[in-house]
PDB file of C-alpha atoms in Angstrom:
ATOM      1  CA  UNK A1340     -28.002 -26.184   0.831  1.00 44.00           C
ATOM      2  CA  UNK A1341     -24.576 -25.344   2.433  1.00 54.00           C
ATOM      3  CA  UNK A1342     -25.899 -21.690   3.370  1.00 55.00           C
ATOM      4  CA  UNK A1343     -28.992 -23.137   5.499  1.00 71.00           C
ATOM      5  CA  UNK A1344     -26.398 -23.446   7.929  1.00 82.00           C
ATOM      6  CA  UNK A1345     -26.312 -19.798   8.504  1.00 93.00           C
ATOM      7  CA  UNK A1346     -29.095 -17.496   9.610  1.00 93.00           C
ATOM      8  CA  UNK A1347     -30.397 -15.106   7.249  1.00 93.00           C
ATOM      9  CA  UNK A1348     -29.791 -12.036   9.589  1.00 94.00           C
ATOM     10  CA  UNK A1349     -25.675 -12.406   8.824  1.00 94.00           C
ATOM     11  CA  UNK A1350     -26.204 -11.349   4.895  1.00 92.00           C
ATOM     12  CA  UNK A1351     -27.616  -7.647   5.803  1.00 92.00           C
ATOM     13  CA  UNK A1352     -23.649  -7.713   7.190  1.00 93.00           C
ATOM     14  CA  UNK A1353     -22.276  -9.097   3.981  1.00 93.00           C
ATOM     15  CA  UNK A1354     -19.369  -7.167   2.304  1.00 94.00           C
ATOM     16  CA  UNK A1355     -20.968  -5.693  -1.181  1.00 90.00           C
ATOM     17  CA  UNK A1356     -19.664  -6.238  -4.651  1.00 92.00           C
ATOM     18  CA  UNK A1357     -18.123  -2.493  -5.479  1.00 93.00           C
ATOM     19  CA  UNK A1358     -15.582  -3.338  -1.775  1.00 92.00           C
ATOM     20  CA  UNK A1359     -14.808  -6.855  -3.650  1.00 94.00           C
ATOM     21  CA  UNK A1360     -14.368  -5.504  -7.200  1.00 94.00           C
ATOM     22  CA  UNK A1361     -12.032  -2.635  -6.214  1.00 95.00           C
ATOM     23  CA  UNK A1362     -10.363  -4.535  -3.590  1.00 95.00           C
ATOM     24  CA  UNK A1363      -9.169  -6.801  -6.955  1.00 95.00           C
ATOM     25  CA  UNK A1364      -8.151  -4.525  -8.665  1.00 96.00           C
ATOM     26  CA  UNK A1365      -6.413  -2.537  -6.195  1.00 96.00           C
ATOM     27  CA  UNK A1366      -3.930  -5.867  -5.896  1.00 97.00           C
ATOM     28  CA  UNK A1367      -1.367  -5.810  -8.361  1.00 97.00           C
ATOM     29  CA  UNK A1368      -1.548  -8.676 -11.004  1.00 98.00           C
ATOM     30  CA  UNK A1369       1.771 -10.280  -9.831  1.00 97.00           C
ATOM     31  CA  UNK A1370       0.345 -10.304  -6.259  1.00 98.00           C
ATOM     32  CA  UNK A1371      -2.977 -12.117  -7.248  1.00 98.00           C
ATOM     33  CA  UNK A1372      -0.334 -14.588  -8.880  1.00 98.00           C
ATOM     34  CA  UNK A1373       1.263 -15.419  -5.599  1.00 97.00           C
ATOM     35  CA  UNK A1374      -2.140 -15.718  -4.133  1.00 98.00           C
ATOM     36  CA  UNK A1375      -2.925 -17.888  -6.654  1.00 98.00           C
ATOM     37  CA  UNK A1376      -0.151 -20.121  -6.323  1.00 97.00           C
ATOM     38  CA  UNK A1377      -0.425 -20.111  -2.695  1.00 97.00           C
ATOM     39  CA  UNK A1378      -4.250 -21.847  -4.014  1.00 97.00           C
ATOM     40  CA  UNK A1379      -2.979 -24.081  -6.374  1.00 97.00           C
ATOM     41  CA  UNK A1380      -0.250 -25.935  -3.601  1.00 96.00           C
ATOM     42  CA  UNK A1381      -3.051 -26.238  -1.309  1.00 95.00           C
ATOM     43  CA  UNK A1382      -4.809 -27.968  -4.160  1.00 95.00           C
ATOM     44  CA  UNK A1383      -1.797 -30.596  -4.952  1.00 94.00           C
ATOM     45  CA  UNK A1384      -1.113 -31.164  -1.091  1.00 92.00           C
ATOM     46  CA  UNK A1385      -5.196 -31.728  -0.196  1.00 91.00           C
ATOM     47  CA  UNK A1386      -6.507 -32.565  -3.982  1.00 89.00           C
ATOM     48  CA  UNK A1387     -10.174 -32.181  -4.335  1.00 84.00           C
ATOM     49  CA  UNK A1388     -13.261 -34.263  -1.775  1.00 80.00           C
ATOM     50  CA  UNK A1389     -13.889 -36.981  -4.019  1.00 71.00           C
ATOM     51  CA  UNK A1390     -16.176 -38.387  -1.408  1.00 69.00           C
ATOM     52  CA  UNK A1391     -18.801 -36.801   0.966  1.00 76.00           C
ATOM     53  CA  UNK A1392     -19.368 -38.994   3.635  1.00 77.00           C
ATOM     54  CA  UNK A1393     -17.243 -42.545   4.810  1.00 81.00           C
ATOM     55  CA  UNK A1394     -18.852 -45.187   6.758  1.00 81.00           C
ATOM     56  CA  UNK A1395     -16.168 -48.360   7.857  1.00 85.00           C
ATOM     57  CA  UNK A1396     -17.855 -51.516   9.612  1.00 88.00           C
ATOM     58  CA  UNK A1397     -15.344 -53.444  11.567  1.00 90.00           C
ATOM     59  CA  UNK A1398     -16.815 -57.267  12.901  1.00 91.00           C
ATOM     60  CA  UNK A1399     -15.571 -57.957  16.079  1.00 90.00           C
ATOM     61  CA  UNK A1400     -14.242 -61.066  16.925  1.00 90.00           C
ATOM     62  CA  UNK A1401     -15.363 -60.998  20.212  1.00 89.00           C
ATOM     63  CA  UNK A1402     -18.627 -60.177  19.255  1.00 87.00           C
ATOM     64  CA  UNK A1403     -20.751 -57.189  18.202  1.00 89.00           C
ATOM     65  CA  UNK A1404     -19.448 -54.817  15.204  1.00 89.00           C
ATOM     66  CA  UNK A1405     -18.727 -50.695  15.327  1.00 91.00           C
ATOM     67  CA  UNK A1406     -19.577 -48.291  12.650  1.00 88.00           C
ATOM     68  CA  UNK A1407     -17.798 -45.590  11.747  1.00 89.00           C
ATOM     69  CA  UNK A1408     -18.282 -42.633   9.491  1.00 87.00           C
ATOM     70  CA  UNK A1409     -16.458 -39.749   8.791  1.00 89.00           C
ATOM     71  CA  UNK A1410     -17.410 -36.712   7.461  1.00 92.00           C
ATOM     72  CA  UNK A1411     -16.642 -32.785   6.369  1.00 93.00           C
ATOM     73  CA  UNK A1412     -17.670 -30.721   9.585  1.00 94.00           C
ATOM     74  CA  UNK A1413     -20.553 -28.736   8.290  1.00 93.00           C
ATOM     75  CA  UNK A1414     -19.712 -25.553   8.961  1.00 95.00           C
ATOM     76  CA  UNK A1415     -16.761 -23.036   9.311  1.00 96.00           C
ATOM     77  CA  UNK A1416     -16.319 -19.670  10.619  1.00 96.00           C
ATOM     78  CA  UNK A1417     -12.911 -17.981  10.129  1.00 97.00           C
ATOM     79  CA  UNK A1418     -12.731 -14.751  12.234  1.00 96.00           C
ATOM     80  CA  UNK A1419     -10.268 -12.073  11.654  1.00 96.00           C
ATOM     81  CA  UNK A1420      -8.623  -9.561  13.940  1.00 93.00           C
ATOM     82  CA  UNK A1421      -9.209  -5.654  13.108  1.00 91.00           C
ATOM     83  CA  UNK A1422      -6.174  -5.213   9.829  1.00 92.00           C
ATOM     84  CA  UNK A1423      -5.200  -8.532   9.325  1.00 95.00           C
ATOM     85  CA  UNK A1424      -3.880  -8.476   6.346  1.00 96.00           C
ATOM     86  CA  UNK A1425      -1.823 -11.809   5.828  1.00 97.00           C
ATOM     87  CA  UNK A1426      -3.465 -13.037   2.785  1.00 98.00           C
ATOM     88  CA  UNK A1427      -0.801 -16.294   2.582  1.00 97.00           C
ATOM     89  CA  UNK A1428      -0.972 -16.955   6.001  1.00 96.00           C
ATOM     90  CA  UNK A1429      -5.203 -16.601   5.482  1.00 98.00           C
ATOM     91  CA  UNK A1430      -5.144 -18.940   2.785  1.00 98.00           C
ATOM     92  CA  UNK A1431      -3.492 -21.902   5.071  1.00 97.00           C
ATOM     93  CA  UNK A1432      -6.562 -21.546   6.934  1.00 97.00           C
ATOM     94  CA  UNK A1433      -8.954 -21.905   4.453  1.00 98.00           C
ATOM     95  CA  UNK A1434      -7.922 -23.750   2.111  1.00 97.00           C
ATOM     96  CA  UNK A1435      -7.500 -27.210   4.067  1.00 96.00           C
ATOM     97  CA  UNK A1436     -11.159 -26.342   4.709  1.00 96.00           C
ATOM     98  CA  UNK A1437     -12.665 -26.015   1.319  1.00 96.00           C
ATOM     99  CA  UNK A1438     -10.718 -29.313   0.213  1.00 95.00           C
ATOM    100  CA  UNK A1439     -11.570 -31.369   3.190  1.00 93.00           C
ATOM    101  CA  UNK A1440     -15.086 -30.703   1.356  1.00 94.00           C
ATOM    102  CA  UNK A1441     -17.092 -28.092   4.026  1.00 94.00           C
ATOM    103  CA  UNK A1442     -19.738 -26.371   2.073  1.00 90.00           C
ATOM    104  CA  UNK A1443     -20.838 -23.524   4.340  1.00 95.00           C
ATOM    105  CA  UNK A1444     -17.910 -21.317   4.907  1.00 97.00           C
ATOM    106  CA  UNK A1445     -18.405 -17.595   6.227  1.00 97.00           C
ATOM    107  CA  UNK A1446     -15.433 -15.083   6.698  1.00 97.00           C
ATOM    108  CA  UNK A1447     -16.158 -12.224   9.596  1.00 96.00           C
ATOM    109  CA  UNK A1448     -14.156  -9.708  10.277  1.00 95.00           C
ATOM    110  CA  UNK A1449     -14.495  -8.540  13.786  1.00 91.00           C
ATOM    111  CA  UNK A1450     -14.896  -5.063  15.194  1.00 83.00           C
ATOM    112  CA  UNK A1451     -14.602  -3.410  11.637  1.00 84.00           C
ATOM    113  CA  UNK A1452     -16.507  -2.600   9.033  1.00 84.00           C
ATOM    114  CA  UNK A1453     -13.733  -2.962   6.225  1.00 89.00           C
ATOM    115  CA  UNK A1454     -11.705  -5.813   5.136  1.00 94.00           C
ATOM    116  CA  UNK A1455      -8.248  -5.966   4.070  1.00 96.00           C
ATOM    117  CA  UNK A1456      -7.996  -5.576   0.028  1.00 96.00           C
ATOM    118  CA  UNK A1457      -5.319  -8.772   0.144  1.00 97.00           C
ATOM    119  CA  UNK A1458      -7.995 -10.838   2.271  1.00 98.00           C
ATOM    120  CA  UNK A1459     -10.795  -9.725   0.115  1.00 97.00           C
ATOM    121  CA  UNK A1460      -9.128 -10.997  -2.995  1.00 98.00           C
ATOM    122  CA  UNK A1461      -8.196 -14.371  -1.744  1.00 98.00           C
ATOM    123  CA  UNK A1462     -11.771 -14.867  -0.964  1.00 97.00           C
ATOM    124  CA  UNK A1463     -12.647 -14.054  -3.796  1.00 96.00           C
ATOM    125  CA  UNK A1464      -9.603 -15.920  -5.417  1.00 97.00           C
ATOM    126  CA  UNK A1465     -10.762 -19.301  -3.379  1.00 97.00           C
ATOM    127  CA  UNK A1466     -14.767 -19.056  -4.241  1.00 95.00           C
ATOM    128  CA  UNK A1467     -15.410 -17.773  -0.852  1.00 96.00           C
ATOM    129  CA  UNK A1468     -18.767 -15.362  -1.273  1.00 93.00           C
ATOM    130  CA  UNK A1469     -19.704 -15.323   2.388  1.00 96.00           C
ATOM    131  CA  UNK A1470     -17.413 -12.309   4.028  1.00 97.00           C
ATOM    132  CA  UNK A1471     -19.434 -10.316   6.584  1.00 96.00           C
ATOM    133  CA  UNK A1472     -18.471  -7.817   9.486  1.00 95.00           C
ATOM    134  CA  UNK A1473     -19.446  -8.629  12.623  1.00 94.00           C
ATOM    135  CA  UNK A1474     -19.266  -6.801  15.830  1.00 91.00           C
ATOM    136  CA  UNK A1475     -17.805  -9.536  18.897  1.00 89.00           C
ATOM    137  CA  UNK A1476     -21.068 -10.199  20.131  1.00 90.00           C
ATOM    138  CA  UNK A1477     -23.316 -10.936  16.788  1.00 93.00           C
ATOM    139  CA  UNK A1478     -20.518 -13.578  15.753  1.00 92.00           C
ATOM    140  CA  UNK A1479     -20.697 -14.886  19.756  1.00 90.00           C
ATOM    141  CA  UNK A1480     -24.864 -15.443  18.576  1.00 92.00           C
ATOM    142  CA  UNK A1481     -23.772 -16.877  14.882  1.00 93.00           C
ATOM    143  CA  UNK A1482     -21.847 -18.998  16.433  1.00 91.00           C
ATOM    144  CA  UNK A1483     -24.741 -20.049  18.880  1.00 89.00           C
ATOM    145  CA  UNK A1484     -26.635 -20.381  15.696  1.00 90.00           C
ATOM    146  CA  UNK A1485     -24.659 -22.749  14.040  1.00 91.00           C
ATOM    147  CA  UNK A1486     -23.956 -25.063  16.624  1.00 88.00           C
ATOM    148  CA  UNK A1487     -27.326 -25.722  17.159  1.00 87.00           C
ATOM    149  CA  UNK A1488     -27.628 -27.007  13.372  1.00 87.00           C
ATOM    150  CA  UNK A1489     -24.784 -29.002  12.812  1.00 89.00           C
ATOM    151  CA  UNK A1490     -20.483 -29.452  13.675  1.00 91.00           C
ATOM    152  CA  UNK A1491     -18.246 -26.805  13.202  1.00 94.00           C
ATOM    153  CA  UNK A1492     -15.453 -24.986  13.553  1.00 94.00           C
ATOM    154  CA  UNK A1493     -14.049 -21.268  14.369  1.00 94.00           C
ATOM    155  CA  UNK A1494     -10.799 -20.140  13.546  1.00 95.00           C
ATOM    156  CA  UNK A1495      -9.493 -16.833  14.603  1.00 94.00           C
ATOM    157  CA  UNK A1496      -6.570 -14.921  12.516  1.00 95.00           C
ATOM    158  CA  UNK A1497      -4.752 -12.312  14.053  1.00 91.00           C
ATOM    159  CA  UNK A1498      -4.415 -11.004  17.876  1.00 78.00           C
ATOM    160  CA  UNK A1499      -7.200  -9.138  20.294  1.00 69.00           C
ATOM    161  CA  UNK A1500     -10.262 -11.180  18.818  1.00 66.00           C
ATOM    162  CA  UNK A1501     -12.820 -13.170  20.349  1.00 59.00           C
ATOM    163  CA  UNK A1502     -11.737 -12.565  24.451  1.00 53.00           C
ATOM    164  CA  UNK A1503     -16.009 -13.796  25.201  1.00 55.00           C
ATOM    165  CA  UNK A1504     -15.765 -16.730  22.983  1.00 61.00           C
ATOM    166  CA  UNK A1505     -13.562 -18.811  24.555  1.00 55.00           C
ATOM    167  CA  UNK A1506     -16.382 -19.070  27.581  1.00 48.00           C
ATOM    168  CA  UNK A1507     -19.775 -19.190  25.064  1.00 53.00           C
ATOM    169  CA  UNK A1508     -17.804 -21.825  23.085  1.00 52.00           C
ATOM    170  CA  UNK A1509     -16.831 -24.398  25.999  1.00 47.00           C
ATOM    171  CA  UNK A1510     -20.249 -25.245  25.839  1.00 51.00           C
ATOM    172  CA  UNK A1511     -20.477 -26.644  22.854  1.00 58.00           C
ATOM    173  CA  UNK A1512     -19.906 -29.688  22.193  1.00 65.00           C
ATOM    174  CA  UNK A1513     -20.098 -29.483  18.376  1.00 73.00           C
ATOM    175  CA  UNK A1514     -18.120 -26.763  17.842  1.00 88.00           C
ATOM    176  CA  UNK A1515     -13.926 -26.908  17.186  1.00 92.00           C
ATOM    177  CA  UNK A1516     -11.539 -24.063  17.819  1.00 91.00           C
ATOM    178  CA  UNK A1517      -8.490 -23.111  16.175  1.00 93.00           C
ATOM    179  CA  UNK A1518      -6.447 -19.862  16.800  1.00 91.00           C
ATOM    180  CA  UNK A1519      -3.385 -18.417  14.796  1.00 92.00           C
ATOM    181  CA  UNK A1520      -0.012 -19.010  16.367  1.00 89.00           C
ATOM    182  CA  UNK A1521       1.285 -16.303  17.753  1.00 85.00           C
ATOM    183  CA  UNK A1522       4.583 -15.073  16.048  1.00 84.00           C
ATOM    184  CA  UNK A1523       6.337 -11.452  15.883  1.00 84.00           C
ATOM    185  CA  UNK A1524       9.062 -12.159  13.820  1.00 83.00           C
ATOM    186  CA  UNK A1525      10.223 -13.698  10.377  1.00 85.00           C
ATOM    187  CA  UNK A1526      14.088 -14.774   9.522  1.00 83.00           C
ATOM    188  CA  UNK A1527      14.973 -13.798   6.121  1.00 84.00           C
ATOM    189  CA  UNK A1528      18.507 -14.528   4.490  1.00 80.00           C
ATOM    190  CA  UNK A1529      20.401 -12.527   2.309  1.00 78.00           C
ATOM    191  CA  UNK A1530      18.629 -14.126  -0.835  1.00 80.00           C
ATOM    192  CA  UNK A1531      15.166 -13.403   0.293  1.00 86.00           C
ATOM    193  CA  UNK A1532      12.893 -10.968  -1.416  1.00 90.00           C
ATOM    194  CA  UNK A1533      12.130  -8.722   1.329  1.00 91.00           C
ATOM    195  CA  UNK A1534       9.698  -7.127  -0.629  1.00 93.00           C
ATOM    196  CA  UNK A1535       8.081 -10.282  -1.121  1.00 94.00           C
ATOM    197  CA  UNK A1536       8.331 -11.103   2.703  1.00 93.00           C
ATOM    198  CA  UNK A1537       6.672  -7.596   3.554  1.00 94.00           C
ATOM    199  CA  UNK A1538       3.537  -8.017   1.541  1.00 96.00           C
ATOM    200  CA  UNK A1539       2.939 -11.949   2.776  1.00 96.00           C
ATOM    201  CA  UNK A1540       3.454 -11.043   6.672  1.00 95.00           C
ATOM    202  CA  UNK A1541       2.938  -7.287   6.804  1.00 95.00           C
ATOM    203  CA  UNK A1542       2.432  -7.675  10.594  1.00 93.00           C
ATOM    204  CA  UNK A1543       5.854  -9.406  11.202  1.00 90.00           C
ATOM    205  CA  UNK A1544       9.341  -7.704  11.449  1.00 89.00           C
ATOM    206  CA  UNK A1545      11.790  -9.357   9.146  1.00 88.00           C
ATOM    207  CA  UNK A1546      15.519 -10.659  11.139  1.00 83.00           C
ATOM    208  CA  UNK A1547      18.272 -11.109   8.908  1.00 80.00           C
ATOM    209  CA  UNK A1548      20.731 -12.715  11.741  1.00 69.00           C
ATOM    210  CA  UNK A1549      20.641 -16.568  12.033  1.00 62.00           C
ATOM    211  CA  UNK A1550      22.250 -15.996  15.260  1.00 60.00           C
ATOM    212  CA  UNK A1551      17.994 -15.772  16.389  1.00 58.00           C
ATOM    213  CA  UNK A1552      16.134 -17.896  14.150  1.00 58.00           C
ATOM    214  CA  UNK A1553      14.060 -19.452  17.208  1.00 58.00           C
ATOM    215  CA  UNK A1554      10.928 -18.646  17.944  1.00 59.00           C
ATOM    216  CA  UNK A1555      10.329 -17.143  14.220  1.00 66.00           C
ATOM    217  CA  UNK A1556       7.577 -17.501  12.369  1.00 66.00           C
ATOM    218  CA  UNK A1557       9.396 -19.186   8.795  1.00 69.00           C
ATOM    219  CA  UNK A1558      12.986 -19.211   7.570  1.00 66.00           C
ATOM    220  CA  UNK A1559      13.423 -18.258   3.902  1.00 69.00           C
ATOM    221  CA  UNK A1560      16.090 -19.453   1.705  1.00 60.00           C
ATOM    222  CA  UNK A1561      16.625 -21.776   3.808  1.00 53.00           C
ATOM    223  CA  UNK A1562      17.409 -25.439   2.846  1.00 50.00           C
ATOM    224  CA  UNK A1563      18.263 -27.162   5.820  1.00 57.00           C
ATOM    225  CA  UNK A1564      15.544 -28.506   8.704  1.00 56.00           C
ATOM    226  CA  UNK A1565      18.633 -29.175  10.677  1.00 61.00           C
ATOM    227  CA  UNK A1566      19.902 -25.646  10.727  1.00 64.00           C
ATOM    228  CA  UNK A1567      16.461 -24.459  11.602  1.00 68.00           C
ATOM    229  CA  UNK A1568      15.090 -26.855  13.501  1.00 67.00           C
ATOM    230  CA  UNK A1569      12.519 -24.773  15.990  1.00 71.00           C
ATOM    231  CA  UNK A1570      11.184 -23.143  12.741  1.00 77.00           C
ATOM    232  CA  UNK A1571       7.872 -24.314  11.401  1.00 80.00           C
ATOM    233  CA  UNK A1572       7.639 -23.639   7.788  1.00 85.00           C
ATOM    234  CA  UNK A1573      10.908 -23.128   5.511  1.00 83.00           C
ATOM    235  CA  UNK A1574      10.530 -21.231   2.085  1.00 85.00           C
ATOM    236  CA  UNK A1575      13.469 -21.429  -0.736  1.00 82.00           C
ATOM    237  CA  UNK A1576      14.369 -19.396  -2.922  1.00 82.00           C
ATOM    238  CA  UNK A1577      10.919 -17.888  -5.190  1.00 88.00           C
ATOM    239  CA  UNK A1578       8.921 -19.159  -2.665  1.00 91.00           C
ATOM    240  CA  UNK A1579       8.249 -16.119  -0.176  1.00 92.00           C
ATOM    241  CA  UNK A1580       5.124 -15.495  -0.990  1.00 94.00           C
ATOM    242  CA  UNK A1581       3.873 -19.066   0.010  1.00 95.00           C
ATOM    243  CA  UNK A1582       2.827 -20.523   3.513  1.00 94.00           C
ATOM    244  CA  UNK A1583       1.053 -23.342   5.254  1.00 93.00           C
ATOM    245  CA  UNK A1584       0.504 -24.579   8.679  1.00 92.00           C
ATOM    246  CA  UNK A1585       1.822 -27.705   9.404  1.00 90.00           C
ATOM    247  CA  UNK A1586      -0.363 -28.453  12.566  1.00 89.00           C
ATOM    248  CA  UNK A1587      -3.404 -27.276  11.026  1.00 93.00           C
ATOM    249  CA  UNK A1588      -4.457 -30.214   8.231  1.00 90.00           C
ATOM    250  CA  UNK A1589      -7.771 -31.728   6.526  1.00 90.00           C
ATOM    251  CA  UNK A1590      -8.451 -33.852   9.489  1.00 91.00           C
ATOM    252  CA  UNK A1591      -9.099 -30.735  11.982  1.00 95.00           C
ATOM    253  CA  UNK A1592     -12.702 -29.918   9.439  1.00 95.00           C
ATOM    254  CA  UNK A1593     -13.558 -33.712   9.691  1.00 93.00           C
ATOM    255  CA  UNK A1594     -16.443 -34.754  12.107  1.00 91.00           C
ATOM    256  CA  UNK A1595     -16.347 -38.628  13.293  1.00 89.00           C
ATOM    257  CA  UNK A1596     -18.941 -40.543  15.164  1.00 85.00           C
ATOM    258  CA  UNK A1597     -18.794 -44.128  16.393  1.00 89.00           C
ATOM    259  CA  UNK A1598     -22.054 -46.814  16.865  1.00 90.00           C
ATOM    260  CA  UNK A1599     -21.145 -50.132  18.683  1.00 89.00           C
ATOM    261  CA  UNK A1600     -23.520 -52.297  17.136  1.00 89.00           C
ATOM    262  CA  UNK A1601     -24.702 -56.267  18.254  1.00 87.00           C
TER     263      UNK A1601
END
């Protein structure tokens, strides 16, 4: 089963029902919406696993033949910071994930016992069960854990998380590591919904002059790649409440290995 990946100790730390129900319906209906739109892309860009494992055989014609195979890492950790609270930005995390077909999926949030009502929703939005909080050095021994068992990945949301993982991590060699970009700032034109903006990226400040667009997070509004070019994700009009990482895709939760054969 996808959960034997994870030690029993880390569900005495699991978030309970009552936190999940009212964090729903503390999130207004038209915000679920946007998270579940921000879903349902994921879904058309990824689509569903169809398959769970790929093995390609190439014959050599020098000689000899090499396997192969391909498969969904098989576990993931996302870790958030204390109040993150980007549910969109959340979402482009774990959504490439789930439809690159990895089964045991936990969400920790670090240093704090409570969870964001946005995050908690998506989770429960996306399927996601597993959402636990963790002080920094019981995830550093999940981790440990895990790696022991099979490939995976961490992936830490948010700023001031994980400073003695980097080190416990280097040493394994199963384990993948992904951190959130670091951005302070989001460019919003005069069409935007601000409102909209505020809610997605409540940790951002919102600019309004394209006289500074570099170095922000998205544009919004705005139609043209060449006008923004150092900007990595553009939203039109409607779309504010979306978001996606472009360097983060299905092949990052993918595990390879390679046999040279006779």
């Amino acid at each position: 089963m996808a959960d034997d990946f994870f030690p029993e100790w880390l569900y005495s730390r699991q978030i309970d029902d009552d936190q999940f129900g009212a964090a729903y319906n503390n999130v207004s209906d038209f915000h679920r919406s946007c998270l579940k739109t921000n879903i349902a892309r994921h879904q058309a860009l990824y689509g569903f696993p169809d398959v769970t494992s790929v093995l390609e055989k190439k014959v050599l014609a020098q000689g000899g033949s090499v396997e192969i195979q391909v498969r969904p890492l098989d576990w993931c950790v996302f870790v958030l910071a204390k109040g993150y609270a980007s549910a969109p930005r959340f979402l482009a995390v774990l959504m490439p994930a789930l439809f690159s077909g990895v089964q045991a999926v936990a969400v920790v949030q670090c240093g704090s016992e409570s969870v964001e009502g946005t995050i908690l929703t998506a989770c429960e939005l996306a399927g996601v069960e597993t959402v636990v909080a963790l002080s920094e050095q019981q995830l550093i021994t999940l981790v440990q854990d895990c790696s022991v068992k099979g490939h995976g990945a961490v992936l830490t949301l948010g700023t001031g998380v994980l400073s003695g993982l980097n080190t416990t991590s280097a040493s394994q060699r199963t384990l993948k590591c992904w951190s959130e970009p670091v951005y302070h700032t989001v460019f919003a034109d005069k069409d935007a919904d601000l409102n909209l903006l505020s809610w997605a990226h409540p940790d951002m400040e919102l600019i309004c002059s394209a006289a500074s667009v570099k170095g922000r997070l998205l544009a919004t509004c705005a139609a043209s790649a060449d006008t923004f070019p150092d900007v990595p994700v553009r939203l039109g009009a409607g779309q504010e409440a979306l978001f996606c990482w472009p360097g983060l895709q299905k092949d990052f939760f993918l595990a390879r290995s390679v046999a040279f054969l006779a």
